[in-house]
């Protein structure tokens, strides 16, 4: 879907497009709030945690798993597959390149088998999950349905994980985390700034083939655009997750002294954070 032009692109995307519009995304918000609250409950008694592994990774993995209608308790397996598919060689030796390619092929094959079985089981079903919708999309071939599910699982967790991580990284670096907590700095604007400053995906671009007006913006033939199906979902997840995080903890201090960048995408391997909940008087 991300490498095709209309009308082929419209065919591949059309059956799911409405589910990712702002109005439909708002219906998922309560679900995201519940997922976030549960994860924060698990962190309540900790004075330090790894923001990446204990919060930024599980939030979007659980959410996209629930939207797809697949078991969220397999999130470690989903993350392993996703990491393998986007991994890059650590050096330019033939052995390292071959190792990464083999890992990608194995992950691709395992995901294809997993989703092929699920799609077959749900064909003809009346469920509202995205796998069932794909299974019943008459315009898609069997292979296209499988690849759609893989794309959604992959894009639905890695990019949002890195958005959450990069936002906290940027806020802490600028020393304005508490300003976002108190509302002195608008949280949604802070997330937009983080998207521009430390974008999780440096971009998948498309070129306009004709003049068009989109959301009051005039786009001319030849203009290069960056578009994303899950942009509204990612922004909503980030807003809910960061809002609840900063509301739960009165202080959050990230350790920026030894940051280890990811080898494949623009984010961090881990981000240790010290947190504190102040005692609040009752009433």
mmCIF file of N, CA and C in Angstrom, residues 37-115:
data_model
loop_
_atom_site.group_PDB
_atom_site.id
_atom_site.type_symbol
_atom_site.label_atom_id
_atom_site.label_comp_id
_atom_site.label_asym_id
_atom_site.label_seq_id
_atom_site.Cartn_x
_atom_site.Cartn_y
_atom_site.Cartn_z
ATOM 1 N N UNK A 37 -3.689 3.260 31.565
ATOM 2 C CA UNK A 37 -3.905 3.234 33.018
ATOM 3 C C UNK A 37 -3.405 1.935 33.628
ATOM 4 N N UNK A 38 -3.652 0.808 32.957
ATOM 5 C CA UNK A 38 -3.181 -0.485 33.460
ATOM 6 C C UNK A 38 -1.667 -0.537 33.517
ATOM 7 N N UNK A 39 -0.999 -0.051 32.494
ATOM 8 C CA UNK A 39 0.467 -0.052 32.497
ATOM 9 C C UNK A 39 1.018 0.851 33.589
ATOM 10 N N UNK A 40 0.385 1.999 33.808
ATOM 11 C CA UNK A 40 0.837 2.911 34.854
ATOM 12 C C UNK A 40 0.597 2.325 36.234
ATOM 13 N N UNK A 41 -0.487 1.564 36.394
ATOM 14 C CA UNK A 41 -0.715 0.884 37.671
ATOM 15 C C UNK A 41 0.443 -0.045 37.998
ATOM 16 N N UNK A 42 0.976 -0.711 36.969
ATOM 17 C CA UNK A 42 2.100 -1.633 37.171
ATOM 18 C C UNK A 42 3.380 -0.898 37.551
ATOM 19 N N UNK A 43 3.449 0.398 37.264
ATOM 20 C CA UNK A 43 4.657 1.184 37.559
ATOM 21 C C UNK A 43 4.544 1.978 38.861
ATOM 22 N N UNK A 44 3.367 1.959 39.485
ATOM 23 C CA UNK A 44 3.104 2.823 40.636
ATOM 24 C C UNK A 44 4.108 2.698 41.768
ATOM 25 N N UNK A 45 4.562 1.488 42.048
ATOM 26 C CA UNK A 45 5.448 1.279 43.190
ATOM 27 C C UNK A 45 6.924 1.359 42.838
ATOM 28 N N UNK A 46 7.216 1.772 41.623
ATOM 29 C CA UNK A 46 8.609 1.872 41.193
ATOM 30 C C UNK A 46 9.115 3.306 41.317
ATOM 31 N N UNK A 47 10.377 3.433 41.681
ATOM 32 C CA UNK A 47 11.009 4.752 41.717
ATOM 33 C C UNK A 47 11.810 5.010 40.454
ATOM 34 N N UNK A 48 12.080 3.945 39.709
ATOM 35 C CA UNK A 48 12.776 4.081 38.427
ATOM 36 C C UNK A 48 12.246 3.026 37.470
ATOM 37 N N UNK A 49 12.107 3.381 36.204
ATOM 38 C CA UNK A 49 11.716 2.413 35.187
ATOM 39 C C UNK A 49 12.295 2.850 33.852
ATOM 40 N N UNK A 50 12.350 1.891 32.926
ATOM 41 C CA UNK A 50 12.824 2.194 31.576
ATOM 42 C C UNK A 50 11.621 2.637 30.759
ATOM 43 N N UNK A 51 11.585 3.897 30.400
ATOM 44 C CA UNK A 51 10.438 4.456 29.679
ATOM 45 C C UNK A 51 10.168 3.709 28.380
ATOM 46 N N UNK A 52 11.222 3.300 27.687
ATOM 47 C CA UNK A 52 11.042 2.631 26.391
ATOM 48 C C UNK A 52 10.404 1.259 26.571
ATOM 49 N N UNK A 53 11.069 0.401 27.336
ATOM 50 C CA UNK A 53 10.645 -0.994 27.428
ATOM 51 C C UNK A 53 9.418 -1.222 28.294
ATOM 52 N N UNK A 54 9.204 -0.367 29.283
ATOM 53 C CA UNK A 54 8.099 -0.593 30.216
ATOM 54 C C UNK A 54 6.879 0.271 29.939
ATOM 55 N N UNK A 55 6.996 1.218 29.002
ATOM 56 C CA UNK A 55 5.842 2.066 28.718
ATOM 57 C C UNK A 55 5.664 2.324 27.221
ATOM 58 N N UNK A 56 6.686 2.881 26.578
ATOM 59 C CA UNK A 56 6.544 3.292 25.177
ATOM 60 C C UNK A 56 6.351 2.113 24.234
ATOM 61 N N UNK A 57 6.931 0.958 24.548
ATOM 62 C CA UNK A 57 6.734 -0.225 23.703
ATOM 63 C C UNK A 57 5.362 -0.861 23.933
ATOM 64 N N UNK A 58 4.999 -1.185 25.177
ATOM 65 C CA UNK A 58 3.722 -1.899 25.357
ATOM 66 C C UNK A 58 2.466 -1.116 25.014
ATOM 67 N N UNK A 59 2.444 0.211 25.219
ATOM 68 C CA UNK A 59 1.218 0.967 24.924
ATOM 69 C C UNK A 59 0.743 0.740 23.484
ATOM 70 N N UNK A 60 1.525 1.087 22.469
ATOM 71 C CA UNK A 60 1.017 0.919 21.094
ATOM 72 C C UNK A 60 0.895 -0.532 20.651
ATOM 73 N N UNK A 61 1.758 -1.422 21.175
ATOM 74 C CA UNK A 61 1.652 -2.830 20.784
ATOM 75 C C UNK A 61 0.321 -3.408 21.254
ATOM 76 N N UNK A 62 -0.052 -3.118 22.505
ATOM 77 C CA UNK A 62 -1.327 -3.619 23.029
ATOM 78 C C UNK A 62 -2.495 -3.002 22.274
ATOM 79 N N UNK A 63 -2.422 -1.703 22.002
ATOM 80 C CA UNK A 63 -3.524 -1.025 21.311
ATOM 81 C C UNK A 63 -3.722 -1.592 19.914
ATOM 82 N N UNK A 64 -2.655 -1.710 19.127
ATOM 83 C CA UNK A 64 -2.822 -2.196 17.755
ATOM 84 C C UNK A 64 -3.222 -3.667 17.744
ATOM 85 N N UNK A 65 -2.755 -4.429 18.745
ATOM 86 C CA UNK A 65 -3.165 -5.831 18.847
ATOM 87 C C UNK A 65 -4.663 -5.925 19.106
ATOM 88 N N UNK A 66 -5.186 -5.065 19.968
ATOM 89 C CA UNK A 66 -6.619 -5.075 20.257
ATOM 90 C C UNK A 66 -7.433 -4.643 19.038
ATOM 91 N N UNK A 67 -6.932 -3.667 18.289
ATOM 92 C CA UNK A 67 -7.648 -3.224 17.098
ATOM 93 C C UNK A 67 -7.662 -4.320 16.025
ATOM 94 N N UNK A 68 -6.572 -5.058 15.935
ATOM 95 C CA UNK A 68 -6.503 -6.151 14.981
ATOM 96 C C UNK A 68 -7.283 -7.373 15.467
ATOM 97 N N UNK A 69 -7.539 -7.419 16.779
ATOM 98 C CA UNK A 69 -8.240 -8.567 17.341
ATOM 99 C C UNK A 69 -7.328 -9.754 17.543
ATOM 100 N N UNK A 70 -6.067 -9.488 17.939
ATOM 101 C CA UNK A 70 -5.110 -10.555 18.195
ATOM 102 C C UNK A 70 -4.646 -10.455 19.644
ATOM 103 N N UNK A 71 -4.152 -11.550 20.229
ATOM 104 C CA UNK A 71 -3.820 -11.560 21.659
ATOM 105 C C UNK A 71 -2.698 -10.580 22.013
ATOM 106 N N UNK A 72 -3.020 -9.609 22.878
ATOM 107 C CA UNK A 72 -2.013 -8.633 23.289
ATOM 108 C C UNK A 72 -0.929 -9.269 24.143
ATOM 109 N N UNK A 73 -1.225 -10.440 24.744
ATOM 110 C CA UNK A 73 -0.213 -11.082 25.591
ATOM 111 C C UNK A 73 0.928 -11.679 24.773
ATOM 112 N N UNK A 74 0.811 -11.619 23.447
ATOM 113 C CA UNK A 74 1.906 -12.068 22.582
ATOM 114 C C UNK A 74 2.742 -10.885 22.106
ATOM 115 N N UNK A 75 2.652 -9.760 22.848
ATOM 116 C CA UNK A 75 3.297 -8.543 22.372
ATOM 117 C C UNK A 75 4.811 -8.672 22.251
ATOM 118 N N UNK A 76 5.432 -9.517 23.070
ATOM 119 C CA UNK A 76 6.887 -9.696 22.943
ATOM 120 C C UNK A 76 7.234 -10.338 21.599
ATOM 121 N N UNK A 77 6.394 -11.278 21.157
ATOM 122 C CA UNK A 77 6.606 -11.906 19.849
ATOM 123 C C UNK A 77 6.387 -10.903 18.730
ATOM 124 N N UNK A 78 5.327 -10.088 18.850
ATOM 125 C CA UNK A 78 5.054 -9.072 17.826
ATOM 126 C C UNK A 78 6.207 -8.083 17.736
ATOM 127 N N UNK A 79 6.738 -7.679 18.880
ATOM 128 C CA UNK A 79 7.848 -6.721 18.905
ATOM 129 C C UNK A 79 9.097 -7.338 18.286
ATOM 130 N N UNK A 80 9.328 -8.614 18.565
ATOM 131 C CA UNK A 80 10.493 -9.304 18.000
ATOM 132 C C UNK A 80 10.401 -9.348 16.476
ATOM 133 N N UNK A 81 9.216 -9.678 15.965
ATOM 134 C CA UNK A 81 9.027 -9.705 14.508
ATOM 135 C C UNK A 81 9.229 -8.313 13.914
ATOM 136 N N UNK A 82 8.622 -7.311 14.547
ATOM 137 C CA UNK A 82 8.712 -5.938 14.037
ATOM 138 C C UNK A 82 10.155 -5.456 14.002
ATOM 139 N N UNK A 83 10.885 -5.694 15.076
ATOM 140 C CA UNK A 83 12.283 -5.266 15.142
ATOM 141 C C UNK A 83 13.117 -5.936 14.052
ATOM 142 N N UNK A 84 12.839 -7.210 13.815
ATOM 143 C CA UNK A 84 13.597 -7.935 12.790
ATOM 144 C C UNK A 84 13.347 -7.358 11.402
ATOM 145 N N UNK A 85 12.098 -6.995 11.127
ATOM 146 C CA UNK A 85 11.753 -6.496 9.796
ATOM 147 C C UNK A 85 12.375 -5.141 9.490
ATOM 148 N N UNK A 86 12.600 -4.314 10.513
ATOM 149 C CA UNK A 86 13.159 -2.977 10.271
ATOM 150 C C UNK A 86 14.636 -2.888 10.642
ATOM 151 N N UNK A 87 15.232 -4.020 11.017
ATOM 152 C CA UNK A 87 16.632 -4.008 11.445
ATOM 153 C C UNK A 87 17.563 -3.678 10.285
ATOM 154 N N UNK A 88 18.724 -3.143 10.616
ATOM 155 C CA UNK A 88 19.745 -2.790 9.631
ATOM 156 C C UNK A 88 21.081 -3.387 10.062
ATOM 157 N N UNK A 89 21.951 -3.737 9.123
ATOM 158 C CA UNK A 89 23.257 -4.289 9.482
ATOM 159 C C UNK A 89 24.067 -3.313 10.342
ATOM 160 N N UNK A 90 24.766 -3.849 11.325
ATOM 161 C CA UNK A 90 25.593 -3.012 12.200
ATOM 162 C C UNK A 90 26.925 -2.666 11.555
ATOM 163 N N UNK A 91 27.300 -3.407 10.528
ATOM 164 C CA UNK A 91 28.488 -3.075 9.740
ATOM 165 C C UNK A 91 28.249 -3.559 8.317
ATOM 166 N N UNK A 92 29.230 -3.324 7.433
ATOM 167 C CA UNK A 92 29.026 -3.643 6.020
ATOM 168 C C UNK A 92 29.671 -4.958 5.601
ATOM 169 N N UNK A 93 29.948 -5.831 6.581
ATOM 170 C CA UNK A 93 30.503 -7.140 6.231
ATOM 171 C C UNK A 93 29.416 -8.020 5.635
ATOM 172 N N UNK A 94 29.816 -8.923 4.758
ATOM 173 C CA UNK A 94 28.859 -9.811 4.108
ATOM 174 C C UNK A 94 28.140 -10.679 5.128
ATOM 175 N N UNK A 95 28.863 -11.101 6.165
ATOM 176 C CA UNK A 95 28.260 -11.948 7.195
ATOM 177 C C UNK A 95 27.142 -11.227 7.936
ATOM 178 N N UNK A 96 27.381 -9.957 8.274
ATOM 179 C CA UNK A 96 26.378 -9.178 9.001
ATOM 180 C C UNK A 96 25.166 -8.886 8.122
ATOM 181 N N UNK A 97 25.412 -8.547 6.878
ATOM 182 C CA UNK A 97 24.308 -8.280 5.950
ATOM 183 C C UNK A 97 23.450 -9.529 5.769
ATOM 184 N N UNK A 98 24.108 -10.683 5.636
ATOM 185 C CA UNK A 98 23.378 -11.939 5.464
ATOM 186 C C UNK A 98 22.587 -12.297 6.721
ATOM 187 N N UNK A 99 23.169 -12.036 7.896
ATOM 188 C CA UNK A 99 22.475 -12.323 9.160
ATOM 189 C C UNK A 99 21.169 -11.525 9.266
ATOM 190 N N UNK A 100 21.253 -10.241 8.938
ATOM 191 C CA UNK A 100 20.070 -9.384 9.016
ATOM 192 C C UNK A 100 19.022 -9.812 7.990
ATOM 193 N N UNK A 101 19.460 -10.108 6.778
ATOM 194 C CA UNK A 101 18.522 -10.526 5.731
ATOM 195 C C UNK A 101 17.812 -11.822 6.109
ATOM 196 N N UNK A 102 18.548 -12.763 6.685
ATOM 197 C CA UNK A 102 17.939 -14.022 7.112
ATOM 198 C C UNK A 102 16.927 -13.791 8.227
ATOM 199 N N UNK A 103 17.267 -12.899 9.148
ATOM 200 C CA UNK A 103 16.338 -12.567 10.230
ATOM 201 C C UNK A 103 15.067 -11.935 9.702
ATOM 202 N N UNK A 104 15.200 -11.072 8.711
ATOM 203 C CA UNK A 104 14.027 -10.434 8.107
ATOM 204 C C UNK A 104 13.157 -11.457 7.394
ATOM 205 N N UNK A 105 13.786 -12.358 6.660
ATOM 206 C CA UNK A 105 13.028 -13.375 5.935
ATOM 207 C C UNK A 105 12.286 -14.294 6.893
ATOM 208 N N UNK A 106 12.939 -14.685 7.976
ATOM 209 C CA UNK A 106 12.302 -15.567 8.955
ATOM 210 C C UNK A 106 11.118 -14.877 9.628
ATOM 211 N N UNK A 107 11.305 -13.607 10.001
ATOM 212 C CA UNK A 107 10.220 -12.859 10.634
ATOM 213 C C UNK A 107 9.051 -12.692 9.671
ATOM 214 N N UNK A 108 9.350 -12.377 8.409
ATOM 215 C CA UNK A 108 8.310 -12.216 7.394
ATOM 216 C C UNK A 108 7.518 -13.510 7.229
ATOM 217 N N UNK A 109 8.214 -14.626 7.157
ATOM 218 C CA UNK A 109 7.546 -15.912 6.967
ATOM 219 C C UNK A 109 6.669 -16.274 8.165
ATOM 220 N N UNK A 110 7.155 -16.003 9.365
ATOM 221 C CA UNK A 110 6.370 -16.314 10.569
ATOM 222 C C UNK A 110 5.119 -15.443 10.643
ATOM 223 N N UNK A 111 5.263 -14.174 10.303
ATOM 224 C CA UNK A 111 4.104 -13.282 10.327
ATOM 225 C C UNK A 111 3.099 -13.663 9.242
ATOM 226 N N UNK A 112 3.590 -14.047 8.080
ATOM 227 C CA UNK A 112 2.687 -14.451 6.999
ATOM 228 C C UNK A 112 1.883 -15.680 7.406
ATOM 229 N N UNK A 113 2.536 -16.659 8.019
ATOM 230 C CA UNK A 113 1.823 -17.862 8.452
ATOM 231 C C UNK A 113 0.799 -17.529 9.538
ATOM 232 N N UNK A 114 1.192 -16.673 10.457
ATOM 233 C CA UNK A 114 0.316 -16.295 11.572
ATOM 234 C C UNK A 114 -0.950 -15.611 11.057
ATOM 235 N N UNK A 115 -0.778 -14.607 10.203
ATOM 236 C CA UNK A 115 -1.940 -13.864 9.729
ATOM 237 C C UNK A 115 -2.751 -14.648 8.696
#
